[in-house]
PDB file of C-alpha atoms in Angstrom:
ATOM      1  CA  MET A 299      91.740 115.235 133.501  1.00 45.00           C
ATOM      2  CA  THR A 300      88.156 113.947 133.855  1.00 64.00           C
ATOM      3  CA  ASN A 301      86.948 110.473 133.179  1.00 82.00           C
ATOM      4  CA  PRO A 302      90.142 109.058 131.736  1.00 94.00           C
ATOM      5  CA  ALA A 303      89.862 105.939 129.504  1.00 96.00           C
ATOM      6  CA  ILE A 304      92.617 104.294 131.595  1.00 97.00           C
ATOM      7  CA  ALA A 305      93.623 105.250 135.164  1.00 97.00           C
ATOM      8  CA  ALA A 306      96.110 103.310 137.174  1.00 97.00           C
ATOM      9  CA  ASN A 307      97.757 103.997 140.563  1.00 96.00           C
ATOM     10  CA  GLY A 308     100.699 102.118 142.037  1.00 97.00           C
ATOM     11  CA  LEU A 309     100.653  99.014 139.778  1.00 97.00           C
ATOM     12  CA  ARG A 310     103.109  96.427 140.906  1.00 97.00           C
ATOM     13  CA  LYS A 311     104.044  93.089 139.445  1.00 96.00           C
ATOM     14  CA  SER A 312     106.822  90.677 140.393  1.00 95.00           C
ATOM     15  CA  TYR A 313     107.939  87.280 139.147  1.00 93.00           C
ATOM     16  CA  GLY A 314     109.832  85.501 141.944  1.00 92.00           C
ATOM     17  CA  GLU A 315     112.467  87.997 143.075  1.00 92.00           C
ATOM     18  CA  LYS A 316     112.215  90.000 139.811  1.00 93.00           C
ATOM     19  CA  THR A 317     110.207  93.162 140.135  1.00 94.00           C
ATOM     20  CA  VAL A 318     108.822  94.009 136.749  1.00 95.00           C
ATOM     21  CA  LEU A 319     106.470  96.844 137.768  1.00 96.00           C
ATOM     22  CA  ASP A 320     107.378  98.879 140.792  1.00 95.00           C
ATOM     23  CA  GLY A 321     104.319 101.182 141.358  1.00 95.00           C
ATOM     24  CA  ILE A 322     103.388 102.981 138.037  1.00 96.00           C
ATOM     25  CA  ASP A 323     100.765 105.533 137.722  1.00 96.00           C
ATOM     26  CA  LEU A 324      98.915 106.228 134.383  1.00 96.00           C
ATOM     27  CA  ARG A 325      96.046 108.578 133.359  1.00 96.00           C
ATOM     28  CA  ILE A 326      95.133 108.365 129.726  1.00 96.00           C
ATOM     29  CA  PRO A 327      92.341 110.633 128.276  1.00 95.00           C
ATOM     30  CA  ALA A 328      89.725 109.121 125.941  1.00 94.00           C
ATOM     31  CA  GLY A 329      90.248 109.496 122.281  1.00 94.00           C
ATOM     32  CA  SER A 330      94.034 109.848 122.475  1.00 96.00           C
ATOM     33  CA  VAL A 331      97.158 107.761 121.658  1.00 96.00           C
ATOM     34  CA  PHE A 332      99.339 106.910 124.558  1.00 97.00           C
ATOM     35  CA  ALA A 333     102.779 105.359 123.828  1.00 96.00           C
ATOM     36  CA  LEU A 334     104.658 103.327 126.302  1.00 95.00           C
ATOM     37  CA  LEU A 335     108.399 103.115 125.502  1.00 93.00           C
ATOM     38  CA  GLY A 336     111.135 101.129 127.151  1.00 88.00           C
ATOM     39  CA  PRO A 337     113.902  98.659 126.484  1.00 86.00           C
ATOM     40  CA  ASN A 338     113.284  94.908 126.377  1.00 83.00           C
ATOM     41  CA  GLY A 339     112.339  93.606 129.859  1.00 83.00           C
ATOM     42  CA  ALA A 340     111.088  97.106 130.948  1.00 87.00           C
ATOM     43  CA  GLY A 341     107.560  95.768 131.558  1.00 91.00           C
ATOM     44  CA  LYS A 342     105.757  97.174 128.661  1.00 92.00           C
ATOM     45  CA  THR A 343     103.876  93.904 127.751  1.00 91.00           C
ATOM     46  CA  THR A 344     103.373  93.164 131.470  1.00 94.00           C
ATOM     47  CA  THR A 345     101.563  96.459 131.706  1.00 95.00           C
ATOM     48  CA  VAL A 346      99.294  95.710 128.671  1.00 95.00           C
ATOM     49  CA  GLN A 347      98.571  92.209 130.129  1.00 94.00           C
ATOM     50  CA  ILE A 348      97.359  93.744 133.392  1.00 96.00           C
ATOM     51  CA  LEU A 349      95.341  96.489 132.034  1.00 97.00           C
ATOM     52  CA  SER A 350      93.654  93.968 129.511  1.00 95.00           C
ATOM     53  CA  THR A 351      92.978  91.459 132.324  1.00 95.00           C
ATOM     54  CA  LEU A 352      95.219  88.803 131.060  1.00 94.00           C
ATOM     55  CA  ILE A 353      97.138  88.661 134.323  1.00 95.00           C
ATOM     56  CA  THR A 354      96.589  90.327 137.743  1.00 95.00           C
ATOM     57  CA  ALA A 355      98.654  92.892 139.373  1.00 96.00           C
ATOM     58  CA  ASP A 356     100.274  92.198 142.713  1.00 96.00           C
ATOM     59  CA  GLY A 357      99.334  95.604 144.045  1.00 96.00           C
ATOM     60  CA  GLY A 358      97.788  98.834 142.967  1.00 96.00           C
ATOM     61  CA  GLN A 359      94.456  99.781 141.410  1.00 95.00           C
ATOM     62  CA  ALA A 360      93.363 100.449 137.872  1.00 97.00           C
ATOM     63  CA  ARG A 361      90.132 101.417 136.003  1.00 96.00           C
ATOM     64  CA  VAL A 362      89.668 100.761 132.362  1.00 97.00           C
ATOM     65  CA  ALA A 363      86.725 102.294 130.389  1.00 95.00           C
ATOM     66  CA  GLY A 364      85.447 103.289 133.722  1.00 94.00           C
ATOM     67  CA  HIS A 365      85.462  99.721 135.301  1.00 96.00           C
ATOM     68  CA  ASP A 366      87.569  98.449 138.114  1.00 96.00           C
ATOM     69  CA  LEU A 367      89.982  95.767 136.843  1.00 94.00           C
ATOM     70  CA  THR A 368      89.518  93.555 139.859  1.00 94.00           C
ATOM     71  CA  ALA A 369      85.723  94.082 140.567  1.00 95.00           C
ATOM     72  CA  ALA A 370      84.507  94.120 136.960  1.00 96.00           C
ATOM     73  CA  PRO A 371      86.904  92.291 134.565  1.00 95.00           C
ATOM     74  CA  GLN A 372      84.239  91.110 132.275  1.00 95.00           C
ATOM     75  CA  ALA A 373      83.105  94.773 131.797  1.00 95.00           C
ATOM     76  CA  VAL A 374      86.597  95.828 131.052  1.00 96.00           C
ATOM     77  CA  ARG A 375      86.927  92.901 128.409  1.00 94.00           C
ATOM     78  CA  ALA A 376      83.783  93.983 126.721  1.00 92.00           C
ATOM     79  CA  ALA A 377      85.117  97.481 126.210  1.00 94.00           C
ATOM     80  CA  ILE A 378      88.623  96.695 124.977  1.00 95.00           C
ATOM     81  CA  GLY A 379      90.438  95.069 122.157  1.00 92.00           C
ATOM     82  CA  VAL A 380      93.954  93.679 122.267  1.00 91.00           C
ATOM     83  CA  THR A 381      96.430  93.119 119.447  1.00 89.00           C
ATOM     84  CA  GLY A 382      99.492  91.325 120.621  1.00 81.00           C
ATOM     85  CA  GLN A 383     103.076  91.657 119.293  1.00 73.00           C
ATOM     86  CA  PHE A 384     102.603  88.256 117.467  1.00 71.00           C
ATOM     87  CA  SER A 385      99.789  87.836 115.021  1.00 72.00           C
ATOM     88  CA  ALA A 386      96.699  85.832 116.278  1.00 81.00           C
ATOM     89  CA  VAL A 387      95.577  85.334 112.596  1.00 89.00           C
ATOM     90  CA  ASP A 388      94.827  81.666 111.703  1.00 92.00           C
ATOM     91  CA  GLY A 389      96.740  81.032 108.550  1.00 92.00           C
ATOM     92  CA  LEU A 390      94.833  77.853 107.726  1.00 94.00           C
ATOM     93  CA  ILE A 391      91.569  79.760 107.011  1.00 95.00           C
ATOM     94  CA  THR A 392      90.715  82.703 104.889  1.00 96.00           C
ATOM     95  CA  GLY A 393      90.780  86.370 106.022  1.00 96.00           C
ATOM     96  CA  GLU A 394      87.069  86.356 105.891  1.00 96.00           C
ATOM     97  CA  GLU A 395      86.721  83.254 107.964  1.00 97.00           C
ATOM     98  CA  ASN A 396      89.033  84.731 110.585  1.00 96.00           C
ATOM     99  CA  MET A 397      86.672  87.772 110.695  1.00 96.00           C
ATOM    100  CA  LEU A 398      83.625  85.579 110.930  1.00 96.00           C
ATOM    101  CA  LEU A 399      85.166  83.494 113.680  1.00 95.00           C
ATOM    102  CA  MET A 400      85.676  86.710 115.687  1.00 93.00           C
ATOM    103  CA  ALA A 401      82.127  87.718 115.093  1.00 95.00           C
ATOM    104  CA  ASP A 402      80.952  84.369 116.468  1.00 95.00           C
ATOM    105  CA  LEU A 403      83.220  84.855 119.541  1.00 91.00           C
ATOM    106  CA  HIS A 404      81.526  88.193 120.103  1.00 91.00           C
ATOM    107  CA  HIS A 405      78.081  86.369 119.821  1.00 93.00           C
ATOM    108  CA  LEU A 406      77.073  88.562 116.926  1.00 94.00           C
ATOM    109  CA  PRO A 407      73.943  87.398 115.004  1.00 95.00           C
ATOM    110  CA  ARG A 408      75.003  85.861 111.675  1.00 95.00           C
ATOM    111  CA  ARG A 409      73.763  88.622 109.573  1.00 96.00           C
ATOM    112  CA  GLU A 410      75.326  91.237 111.708  1.00 96.00           C
ATOM    113  CA  GLY A 411      78.581  89.322 111.703  1.00 95.00           C
ATOM    114  CA  ARG A 412      78.678  89.187 107.884  1.00 96.00           C
ATOM    115  CA  ARG A 413      77.897  92.869 107.693  1.00 96.00           C
ATOM    116  CA  VAL A 414      80.631  93.880 110.196  1.00 96.00           C
ATOM    117  CA  THR A 415      83.093  91.489 108.455  1.00 96.00           C
ATOM    118  CA  ALA A 416      82.431  92.971 105.077  1.00 96.00           C
ATOM    119  CA  GLU A 417      82.719  96.564 106.242  1.00 94.00           C
ATOM    120  CA  LEU A 418      85.966  95.970 108.079  1.00 94.00           C
ATOM    121  CA  LEU A 419      87.572  94.029 105.221  1.00 95.00           C
ATOM    122  CA  GLU A 420      86.825  96.948 102.936  1.00 94.00           C
ATOM    123  CA  ARG A 421      88.013  99.459 105.481  1.00 90.00           C
ATOM    124  CA  PHE A 422      91.298  97.707 105.772  1.00 90.00           C
ATOM    125  CA  ASP A 423      91.680  97.101 102.073  1.00 90.00           C
ATOM    126  CA  LEU A 424      91.407  93.319 102.341  1.00 94.00           C
ATOM    127  CA  THR A 425      88.240  92.700 100.288  1.00 95.00           C
ATOM    128  CA  ASP A 426      90.162  91.288  97.263  1.00 95.00           C
ATOM    129  CA  ALA A 427      92.130  88.907  99.533  1.00 95.00           C
ATOM    130  CA  ALA A 428      89.109  87.960 101.742  1.00 96.00           C
ATOM    131  CA  LYS A 429      88.684  84.518 100.187  1.00 96.00           C
ATOM    132  CA  LYS A 430      92.344  83.595 100.246  1.00 96.00           C
ATOM    133  CA  PRO A 431      94.103  81.683 103.009  1.00 95.00           C
ATOM    134  CA  ALA A 432      95.612  84.042 105.543  1.00 95.00           C
ATOM    135  CA  SER A 433      98.891  82.223 105.294  1.00 94.00           C
ATOM    136  CA  THR A 434      99.278  83.770 101.739  1.00 95.00           C
ATOM    137  CA  TYR A 435      99.054  87.359 103.176  1.00 94.00           C
ATOM    138  CA  SER A 436     102.073  89.646 103.427  1.00 91.00           C
ATOM    139  CA  GLY A 437     103.142  90.780 106.834  1.00 88.00           C
ATOM    140  CA  GLY A 438     101.373  94.099 106.327  1.00 88.00           C
ATOM    141  CA  MET A 439      98.127  92.412 105.263  1.00 92.00           C
ATOM    142  CA  LYS A 440      98.218  90.077 108.280  1.00 92.00           C
ATOM    143  CA  ARG A 441      98.691  93.065 110.656  1.00 89.00           C
ATOM    144  CA  ARG A 442      95.803  94.812 109.113  1.00 91.00           C
ATOM    145  CA  LEU A 443      93.672  91.703 109.360  1.00 94.00           C
ATOM    146  CA  ASP A 444      94.789  91.410 113.017  1.00 92.00           C
ATOM    147  CA  ILE A 445      93.564  94.874 113.855  1.00 91.00           C
ATOM    148  CA  ALA A 446      90.379  94.381 111.896  1.00 92.00           C
ATOM    149  CA  MET A 447      89.580  91.289 113.880  1.00 93.00           C
ATOM    150  CA  THR A 448      90.272  93.290 117.139  1.00 92.00           C
ATOM    151  CA  LEU A 449      87.663  95.849 115.905  1.00 91.00           C
ATOM    152  CA  VAL A 450      84.853  93.362 115.328  1.00 93.00           C
ATOM    153  CA  GLY A 451      83.613  93.940 118.892  1.00 89.00           C
ATOM    154  CA  ASP A 452      83.627  97.729 118.407  1.00 91.00           C
ATOM    155  CA  PRO A 453      85.967  98.400 121.337  1.00 94.00           C
ATOM    156  CA  ARG A 454      86.468 101.945 122.546  1.00 94.00           C
ATOM    157  CA  ILE A 455      89.996 101.166 123.901  1.00 96.00           C
ATOM    158  CA  ILE A 456      92.506  99.181 121.930  1.00 95.00           C
ATOM    159  CA  PHE A 457      95.897  97.925 123.223  1.00 95.00           C
ATOM    160  CA  LEU A 458      98.506  97.569 120.392  1.00 93.00           C
ATOM    161  CA  ASP A 459     101.652  95.697 121.619  1.00 90.00           C
ATOM    162  CA  GLU A 460     104.380  96.573 119.138  1.00 88.00           C
ATOM    163  CA  PRO A 461     101.991  96.604 116.128  1.00 86.00           C
ATOM    164  CA  THR A 462     104.455  97.386 113.444  1.00 86.00           C
ATOM    165  CA  THR A 463     107.300  95.046 114.438  1.00 81.00           C
ATOM    166  CA  GLY A 464     108.804  93.467 111.285  1.00 80.00           C
ATOM    167  CA  LEU A 465     106.823  95.621 108.804  1.00 83.00           C
ATOM    168  CA  ASP A 466     108.468  97.319 105.923  1.00 86.00           C
ATOM    169  CA  PRO A 467     108.267 101.202 105.899  1.00 88.00           C
ATOM    170  CA  ARG A 468     105.330 101.363 103.571  1.00 87.00           C
ATOM    171  CA  SER A 469     103.334  98.925 105.661  1.00 86.00           C
ATOM    172  CA  ARG A 470     104.293 100.750 108.855  1.00 87.00           C
ATOM    173  CA  HIS A 471     103.084 104.061 107.483  1.00 89.00           C
ATOM    174  CA  THR A 472      99.800 102.279 106.451  1.00 88.00           C
ATOM    175  CA  MET A 473      99.334 101.173 109.991  1.00 87.00           C
ATOM    176  CA  TRP A 474     100.031 104.648 111.309  1.00 92.00           C
ATOM    177  CA  ARG A 475      97.207 105.938 109.034  1.00 90.00           C
ATOM    178  CA  ILE A 476      94.894 103.300 110.406  1.00 90.00           C
ATOM    179  CA  ILE A 477      95.711 104.209 114.017  1.00 91.00           C
ATOM    180  CA  ARG A 478      95.087 107.906 113.303  1.00 93.00           C
ATOM    181  CA  GLU A 479      91.697 107.044 111.763  1.00 91.00           C
ATOM    182  CA  LEU A 480      90.738 104.984 114.747  1.00 90.00           C
ATOM    183  CA  VAL A 481      91.508 107.926 117.142  1.00 93.00           C
ATOM    184  CA  THR A 482      89.534 110.344 114.989  1.00 92.00           C
ATOM    185  CA  GLY A 483      86.636 108.020 115.523  1.00 90.00           C
ATOM    186  CA  GLY A 484      86.916 108.336 119.270  1.00 91.00           C
ATOM    187  CA  VAL A 485      88.962 105.180 120.049  1.00 94.00           C
ATOM    188  CA  THR A 486      91.723 105.304 122.697  1.00 97.00           C
ATOM    189  CA  VAL A 487      94.937 103.622 121.615  1.00 96.00           C
ATOM    190  CA  PHE A 488      97.446 102.273 124.218  1.00 97.00           C
ATOM    191  CA  LEU A 489     100.564 101.633 122.089  1.00 95.00           C
ATOM    192  CA  THR A 490     103.878  99.954 123.104  1.00 93.00           C
ATOM    193  CA  THR A 491     106.598 100.286 120.502  1.00 88.00           C
ATOM    194  CA  GLN A 492     110.355  99.970 120.009  1.00 80.00           C
ATOM    195  CA  TYR A 493     110.208 102.524 117.119  1.00 83.00           C
ATOM    196  CA  LEU A 494     110.762 105.948 118.588  1.00 86.00           C
ATOM    197  CA  GLU A 495     109.771 107.601 115.345  1.00 88.00           C
ATOM    198  CA  GLU A 496     106.350 105.736 115.744  1.00 91.00           C
ATOM    199  CA  ALA A 497     105.820 107.328 119.072  1.00 92.00           C
ATOM    200  CA  ASP A 498     106.859 110.744 117.795  1.00 91.00           C
ATOM    201  CA  GLN A 499     104.458 110.464 114.887  1.00 92.00           C
ATOM    202  CA  LEU A 500     101.421 109.143 116.734  1.00 94.00           C
ATOM    203  CA  ALA A 501     101.314 109.726 120.424  1.00 95.00           C
ATOM    204  CA  ASP A 502      99.626 112.529 122.213  1.00 96.00           C
ATOM    205  CA  ARG A 503     101.630 111.564 125.338  1.00 96.00           C
ATOM    206  CA  ILE A 504     104.574 109.309 125.864  1.00 96.00           C
ATOM    207  CA  ALA A 505     105.809 107.470 128.887  1.00 95.00           C
ATOM    208  CA  VAL A 506     109.321 105.919 129.212  1.00 93.00           C
ATOM    209  CA  LEU A 507     109.307 102.812 131.432  1.00 93.00           C
ATOM    210  CA  HIS A 508     112.614 101.721 132.934  1.00 91.00           C
ATOM    211  CA  ASN A 509     113.465  99.369 135.857  1.00 89.00           C
ATOM    212  CA  GLY A 510     109.799  99.030 136.603  1.00 92.00           C
ATOM    213  CA  ARG A 511     109.029 102.724 136.972  1.00 93.00           C
ATOM    214  CA  ILE A 512     107.921 105.646 134.740  1.00 95.00           C
ATOM    215  CA  ALA A 513     111.232 107.386 134.198  1.00 92.00           C
ATOM    216  CA  ALA A 514     109.544 110.339 132.359  1.00 92.00           C
ATOM    217  CA  GLU A 515     106.259 111.225 130.876  1.00 95.00           C
ATOM    218  CA  GLY A 516     104.963 114.021 128.608  1.00 94.00           C
ATOM    219  CA  THR A 517     104.406 115.068 124.963  1.00 93.00           C
ATOM    220  CA  ALA A 518     107.229 114.269 122.525  1.00 90.00           C
ATOM    221  CA  ASP A 519     108.334 117.954 122.702  1.00 86.00           C
ATOM    222  CA  GLU A 520     108.344 117.968 126.431  1.00 88.00           C
ATOM    223  CA  LEU A 521     110.514 114.837 126.657  1.00 89.00           C
ATOM    224  CA  LYS A 522     112.986 116.179 124.138  1.00 84.00           C
ATOM    225  CA  ARG A 523     113.591 119.216 126.360  1.00 80.00           C
ATOM    226  CA  LEU A 524     114.643 116.923 129.200  1.00 82.00           C
ATOM    227  CA  VAL A 525     117.884 116.198 127.331  1.00 79.00           C
ATOM    228  CA  PRO A 526     120.705 118.677 127.042  1.00 74.00           C
ATOM    229  CA  GLY A 527     122.214 119.496 123.646  1.00 72.00           C
ATOM    230  CA  GLY A 528     119.360 121.613 122.044  1.00 80.00           C
ATOM    231  CA  HIS A 529     120.506 124.861 120.398  1.00 86.00           C
ATOM    232  CA  VAL A 530     119.750 127.609 118.029  1.00 90.00           C
ATOM    233  CA  ARG A 531     122.177 128.083 115.135  1.00 92.00           C
ATOM    234  CA  LEU A 532     122.524 131.408 113.504  1.00 94.00           C
ATOM    235  CA  ARG A 533     124.472 131.861 110.188  1.00 95.00           C
ATOM    236  CA  PHE A 534     125.627 135.125 108.762  1.00 95.00           C
ATOM    237  CA  THR A 535     127.175 136.234 105.424  1.00 94.00           C
ATOM    238  CA  ASP A 536     128.426 139.598 106.753  1.00 93.00           C
ATOM    239  CA  PRO A 537     131.443 139.243 109.095  1.00 93.00           C
ATOM    240  CA  ALA A 538     130.577 142.496 110.902  1.00 93.00           C
ATOM    241  CA  ALA A 539     127.112 141.244 111.694  1.00 94.00           C
ATOM    242  CA  TYR A 540     128.486 137.913 112.851  1.00 94.00           C
ATOM    243  CA  ARG A 541     131.009 139.649 115.264  1.00 92.00           C
ATOM    244  CA  ALA A 542     128.307 142.071 116.580  1.00 94.00           C
ATOM    245  CA  ALA A 543     125.894 139.136 117.178  1.00 94.00           C
ATOM    246  CA  ALA A 544     128.637 137.134 118.976  1.00 92.00           C
ATOM    247  CA  THR A 545     128.981 140.116 121.257  1.00 92.00           C
ATOM    248  CA  ALA A 546     125.211 140.589 121.703  1.00 92.00           C
ATOM    249  CA  LEU A 547     124.285 137.015 122.475  1.00 91.00           C
ATOM    250  CA  PRO A 548     125.782 135.725 125.790  1.00 83.00           C
ATOM    251  CA  GLY A 549     126.695 132.097 125.834  1.00 85.00           C
ATOM    252  CA  ALA A 550     126.999 131.799 122.066  1.00 91.00           C
ATOM    253  CA  THR A 551     129.601 129.572 120.687  1.00 92.00           C
ATOM    254  CA  PRO A 552     131.277 131.026 117.568  1.00 93.00           C
ATOM    255  CA  ASP A 553     132.423 129.207 114.450  1.00 93.00           C
ATOM    256  CA  ASP A 554     134.601 131.703 112.558  1.00 93.00           C
ATOM    257  CA  GLU A 555     135.020 129.468 109.523  1.00 91.00           C
ATOM    258  CA  THR A 556     131.265 129.299 108.638  1.00 93.00           C
ATOM    259  CA  LEU A 557     130.295 132.628 110.317  1.00 94.00           C
ATOM    260  CA  ALA A 558     127.826 130.806 112.562  1.00 95.00           C
ATOM    261  CA  LEU A 559     126.746 130.983 116.229  1.00 94.00           C
ATOM    262  CA  GLN A 560     125.383 128.243 118.324  1.00 92.00           C
ATOM    263  CA  ILE A 561     123.285 129.295 121.306  1.00 91.00           C
ATOM    264  CA  PRO A 562     122.071 126.664 123.922  1.00 87.00           C
ATOM    265  CA  SER A 563     118.291 126.369 123.743  1.00 83.00           C
ATOM    266  CA  ASP A 564     115.529 124.183 124.983  1.00 74.00           C
ATOM    267  CA  GLY A 565     113.594 124.721 121.748  1.00 72.00           C
ATOM    268  CA  SER A 566     110.742 126.544 123.448  1.00 77.00           C
ATOM    269  CA  GLN A 567     109.069 129.557 121.871  1.00 83.00           C
ATOM    270  CA  ARG A 568     110.043 131.711 124.912  1.00 87.00           C
ATOM    271  CA  ASN A 569     113.741 130.786 124.412  1.00 85.00           C
ATOM    272  CA  LEU A 570     113.651 131.463 120.660  1.00 87.00           C
ATOM    273  CA  ARG A 571     111.888 134.825 121.277  1.00 90.00           C
ATOM    274  CA  SER A 572     114.706 135.792 123.737  1.00 90.00           C
ATOM    275  CA  VAL A 573     117.382 135.133 120.989  1.00 90.00           C
ATOM    276  CA  LEU A 574     115.424 137.129 118.487  1.00 90.00           C
ATOM    277  CA  ASP A 575     114.904 140.016 120.861  1.00 91.00           C
ATOM    278  CA  HIS A 576     118.642 140.254 121.616  1.00 90.00           C
ATOM    279  CA  LEU A 577     119.252 140.435 117.871  1.00 92.00           C
ATOM    280  CA  ASP A 578     116.570 143.100 117.437  1.00 93.00           C
ATOM    281  CA  THR A 579     117.833 145.210 120.185  1.00 92.00           C
ATOM    282  CA  ALA A 580     121.339 145.140 118.596  1.00 91.00           C
ATOM    283  CA  GLY A 581     119.925 145.840 115.122  1.00 93.00           C
ATOM    284  CA  ILE A 582     121.293 142.598 113.718  1.00 92.00           C
ATOM    285  CA  GLU A 583     119.670 140.344 111.285  1.00 91.00           C
ATOM    286  CA  ALA A 584     120.826 136.679 110.731  1.00 92.00           C
ATOM    287  CA  ASP A 585     120.704 135.215 107.224  1.00 94.00           C
ATOM    288  CA  GLU A 586     119.792 131.752 108.463  1.00 94.00           C
ATOM    289  CA  LEU A 587     118.246 130.530 111.697  1.00 92.00           C
ATOM    290  CA  THR A 588     117.735 126.808 112.560  1.00 91.00           C
ATOM    291  CA  VAL A 589     116.543 125.182 115.832  1.00 86.00           C
ATOM    292  CA  HIS A 590     118.034 121.892 116.749  1.00 80.00           C
ATOM    293  CA  THR A 591     116.479 119.789 119.477  1.00 77.00           C
ATOM    294  CA  PRO A 592     117.242 116.387 120.836  1.00 80.00           C
ATOM    295  CA  ASP A 593     115.108 113.565 119.342  1.00 81.00           C
ATOM    296  CA  LEU A 594     113.428 110.720 121.077  1.00 85.00           C
ATOM    297  CA  ASP A 595     116.378 108.512 120.537  1.00 84.00           C
ATOM    298  CA  ASP A 596     118.461 110.859 122.682  1.00 83.00           C
ATOM    299  CA  VAL A 597     115.699 110.829 125.248  1.00 86.00           C
ATOM    300  CA  PHE A 598     115.385 107.031 125.248  1.00 86.00           C
ATOM    301  CA  PHE A 599     119.148 106.454 125.674  1.00 85.00           C
ATOM    302  CA  ALA A 600     119.432 109.145 128.425  1.00 84.00           C
ATOM    303  CA  LEU A 601     116.646 107.675 130.380  1.00 86.00           C
ATOM    304  CA  THR A 602     117.367 103.971 129.885  1.00 82.00           C
ATOM    305  CA  ALA A 603     121.076 103.980 130.161  1.00 72.00           C
ATOM    306  CA  THR A 604     121.350 100.750 132.203  1.00 49.00           C
ATOM    307  CA  ALA A 605     120.751  97.351 130.730  1.00 40.00           C
ATOM    308  CA  ALA A 606     117.494  95.569 131.339  1.00 40.00           C
ATOM    309  CA  VAL A 607     116.681  91.798 131.646  1.00 40.00           C
ATOM    310  CA  PRO A 608     114.225  90.078 129.183  1.00 41.00           C
ATOM    311  CA  ASP A 609     110.579  90.471 129.793  1.00 43.00           C
ATOM    312  CA  GLN A 610     108.183  87.785 130.555  1.00 44.00           C
ATOM    313  CA  PRO A 611     106.934  85.562 127.571  1.00 42.00           C
ATOM    314  CA  LYS A 612     104.297  87.364 125.598  1.00 41.00           C
ATOM    315  CA  GLU A 613     100.808  86.196 125.127  1.00 41.00           C
ATOM    316  CA  ASN A 614      98.158  86.829 122.520  1.00 42.00           C
ATOM    317  CA  ALA A 615      94.571  87.752 123.421  1.00 41.00           C
ATOM    318  CA  ARG A 616      91.681  89.876 122.414  1.00 44.00           C
TER     319      ARG A 616
END
């Protein structure tokens, strides 16, 4: 992997005697979504805070957008945007005023700031509500405004710390669409989430953080194969075909009542082909074939079986 958007080696962080990060390594390619999963207290927010220069690590090295965190923190800040778990929207002013405030903080010329504000409000479907106090916005609207404010500085890397917490399913799906559009435009998204479906839907790669270490990392499919319980289920209507298949397929668990066979499988194409080859060799055709694989819930519970302590207090920053 060349020129990753984020690269970290051996990051460590402790608070007193509590070790929050115990030497984690990350390499995240540009233009991708990386999801960091973990129970409360695993260190997800601490990782975001370190990589976004909000706090310093006790050890290890990291480069973000090609810049060393320690040697060039200002260059890192110029290249990133951060949306914390709790909204940084000011409810006492309008959505448009929130956006213009961010433009001022980024030192954009007034005309440029108004242009960027108008474009982002339209992009996030907030134009009609732009003149209304942000306190009147729904949770989904506030979250969209939060991310729109993050984009004022045109960051190439965005940290989203549990961006859909508390949103209803429709608003959550809207946020997923926005995140996909950002990545299509070349933005790198570092996502922390408690929603495993969210990671499954969005992330190119997923890491599970537990007890300060990366317990596992890979694509969603790769992680699901780490957990036993996957299988191929074959159902037959012809009892003779069912019996023949039970003989032809070693390790199959029969269900005489439903004329079904369950064969252990990791869900891979190679494994499925092996099952089909056995059937073809024996001249048997199943009436129904389904592949069952563990989901990310199974992976999460298997990798984070022990309880964790609460994480450090969260902070908002951009």
